[in-house]
Amino acid sequence: MRQADRPAEPPADGSADERGRGGLALLRDRRFGPYFFGSLASNTGTWFQNVAAILTIYALTRSAFMVGLVTALQFAMQLVLAPVIGALADRVDRRLLIIVGQTLGGSAAAVLALLAFLDALNPVLLLTFIGLSGVGQAVTGPAAQALVPNIVGRADVPQAIALHSLTFNLSRAIGPVAGAATYALAGAGTAFAVNAASFLVFALALTRVRLPRSDSARGRGRFGVFDGVAYVRHRPELVRCLVAVALIGLAMEPINTLSPLFAESFGGGELLVGVFITFFGVGSALIAIWVGRLRRTVGSGRTGAVGVAALGVGMVVLAVSPGPVLATVGIAVGGAGYLLAVSDVNATMQEGLSDAVRGRVMALWSMCFLGIRPGAAMLHGWLGDTFSASTGAFVAAASAVAAAVVLRGRLIRRGR
């Protein structure tokens, strides 16, 4: 194995390299680089599909609840499949498991593209294949979260986690407005086709990721689907992290579900929906390079508390905005806060986590962060239809406050 292909090991001499490599060095790594850019392509394509599906279902039904149902179906499988997939991720090659998930998601996207090109899409078919695409995401999620520490050395794990989180947020900055423009100029079929191709890009990139034999061959111990629950139950720090990330997921959901209503209230159309979702990603991307420094300066836990505070402020600004400019500013602030919070909580969970149960614990992460999204999307959709989009944004702000309380409790407990 070439040196560049090996995970970096902390030096024994106590040098500065014990802090790990920087982001640019990791991106040049022969294993992490393909993983990063493949993940970025796949996540960006997913946003093409998300925006196209949201706009299509809204055009067909004019219902915010149906928009929420589209979002819900993408993540519902996380609740059903995550425990099993997490256990598999602790026994089989996590890289191959991700490839399987990407293949499933890409196949569903390809069928959606074909139906759209044939002008045969209706709400039932759209929801069906969005749900099947969610199965692919459920297979990919826990394995992708657990794979990152296997690709890099221990000293590089925090930076690698930040970069992995950045793929989701860069995709938010690129995908939504590009997806909305593609939808407006070329139709939903083209947007779905782009997503299908992006799954293929990630699957091919993963074929270049070679893990050490000890990491490629998973454990031969018992297949304990719910062992992750037992592991976390006796670690209050991890419990608080999972509660906090569920509340963060609830707090950021209006950006997806309520953007069409906010855009319509401001007299905008599809492109304004894309702008709103994109600027959430822009705010996230702009703060991402500072996450590592903030964690070293402010400390873990406090960084997350600052993040959820900013997320809550952003949602309040969105709720009271008289026009699209101030709303976009609030969304960008919320995006920055979201990235700070979710990266800090993720890194806290991953650091020191036993690799033998990493897949199952990160499956719980997926269940809390993504699994809550179906209920959150339907809740915010109902609030938007029954009351107003601003009501949903205020509820999101309240969720951010609750997350701050949970993280403060974690800080108090650690300070004892």
mmCIF file of N, CA and C in Angstrom, residues 2 91 114 119 127 182 220 230 254 269 279 308 336 343 396:
data_model
loop_
_atom_site.group_PDB
_atom_site.id
_atom_site.type_symbol
_atom_site.label_atom_id
_atom_site.label_comp_id
_atom_site.label_asym_id
_atom_site.label_seq_id
_atom_site.Cartn_x
_atom_site.Cartn_y
_atom_site.Cartn_z
ATOM 1 N N ARG A 2 0.556 2.190 -0.875
ATOM 2 C CA ARG A 2 1.348 3.410 -0.927
ATOM 3 C C ARG A 2 1.123 4.259 0.307
ATOM 4 N N ARG A 91 -20.374 -5.168 10.595
ATOM 5 C CA ARG A 91 -19.975 -6.528 10.249
ATOM 6 C C ARG A 91 -19.423 -6.655 8.827
ATOM 7 N N LEU A 114 -37.542 8.958 -15.988
ATOM 8 C CA LEU A 114 -38.258 8.374 -17.123
ATOM 9 C C LEU A 114 -39.738 8.738 -17.080
ATOM 10 N N ASP A 119 -44.161 12.302 -19.166
ATOM 11 C CA ASP A 119 -45.291 13.072 -18.651
ATOM 12 C C ASP A 119 -46.307 12.151 -17.960
ATOM 13 N N LEU A 127 -44.610 10.036 -4.989
ATOM 14 C CA LEU A 127 -44.385 9.680 -3.595
ATOM 15 C C LEU A 127 -43.805 8.268 -3.470
ATOM 16 N N THR A 182 -32.803 24.179 -13.243
ATOM 17 C CA THR A 182 -32.975 23.037 -14.149
ATOM 18 C C THR A 182 -34.449 22.700 -14.318
ATOM 19 N N ARG A 220 -16.823 -10.490 13.625
ATOM 20 C CA ARG A 220 -17.541 -11.751 13.562
ATOM 21 C C ARG A 220 -18.363 -11.995 14.832
ATOM 22 N N ALA A 230 -28.020 -0.148 23.845
ATOM 23 C CA ALA A 230 -27.447 -0.513 25.143
ATOM 24 C C ALA A 230 -26.154 0.249 25.404
ATOM 25 N N PRO A 254 -38.088 23.806 8.441
ATOM 26 C CA PRO A 254 -38.858 24.777 7.659
ATOM 27 C C PRO A 254 -38.169 25.243 6.380
ATOM 28 N N GLY A 269 -41.252 32.819 -7.152
ATOM 29 C CA GLY A 269 -41.599 31.532 -7.724
ATOM 30 C C GLY A 269 -40.570 30.480 -7.401
ATOM 31 N N PHE A 279 -29.174 29.533 0.191
ATOM 32 C CA PHE A 279 -28.514 30.423 1.145
ATOM 33 C C PHE A 279 -28.400 29.791 2.526
ATOM 34 N N VAL A 308 -26.800 26.480 17.889
ATOM 35 C CA VAL A 308 -28.265 26.403 17.967
ATOM 36 C C VAL A 308 -28.869 27.770 18.285
ATOM 37 N N ALA A 336 -25.606 28.886 9.092
ATOM 38 C CA ALA A 336 -24.321 28.897 9.799
ATOM 39 C C ALA A 336 -24.457 28.263 11.178
ATOM 40 N N SER A 343 -22.082 19.839 13.467
ATOM 41 C CA SER A 343 -20.702 19.373 13.397
ATOM 42 C C SER A 343 -20.133 19.127 14.784
ATOM 43 N N ALA A 396 -39.862 26.240 14.955
ATOM 44 C CA ALA A 396 -38.475 25.826 14.740
ATOM 45 C C ALA A 396 -37.539 26.551 15.700
#
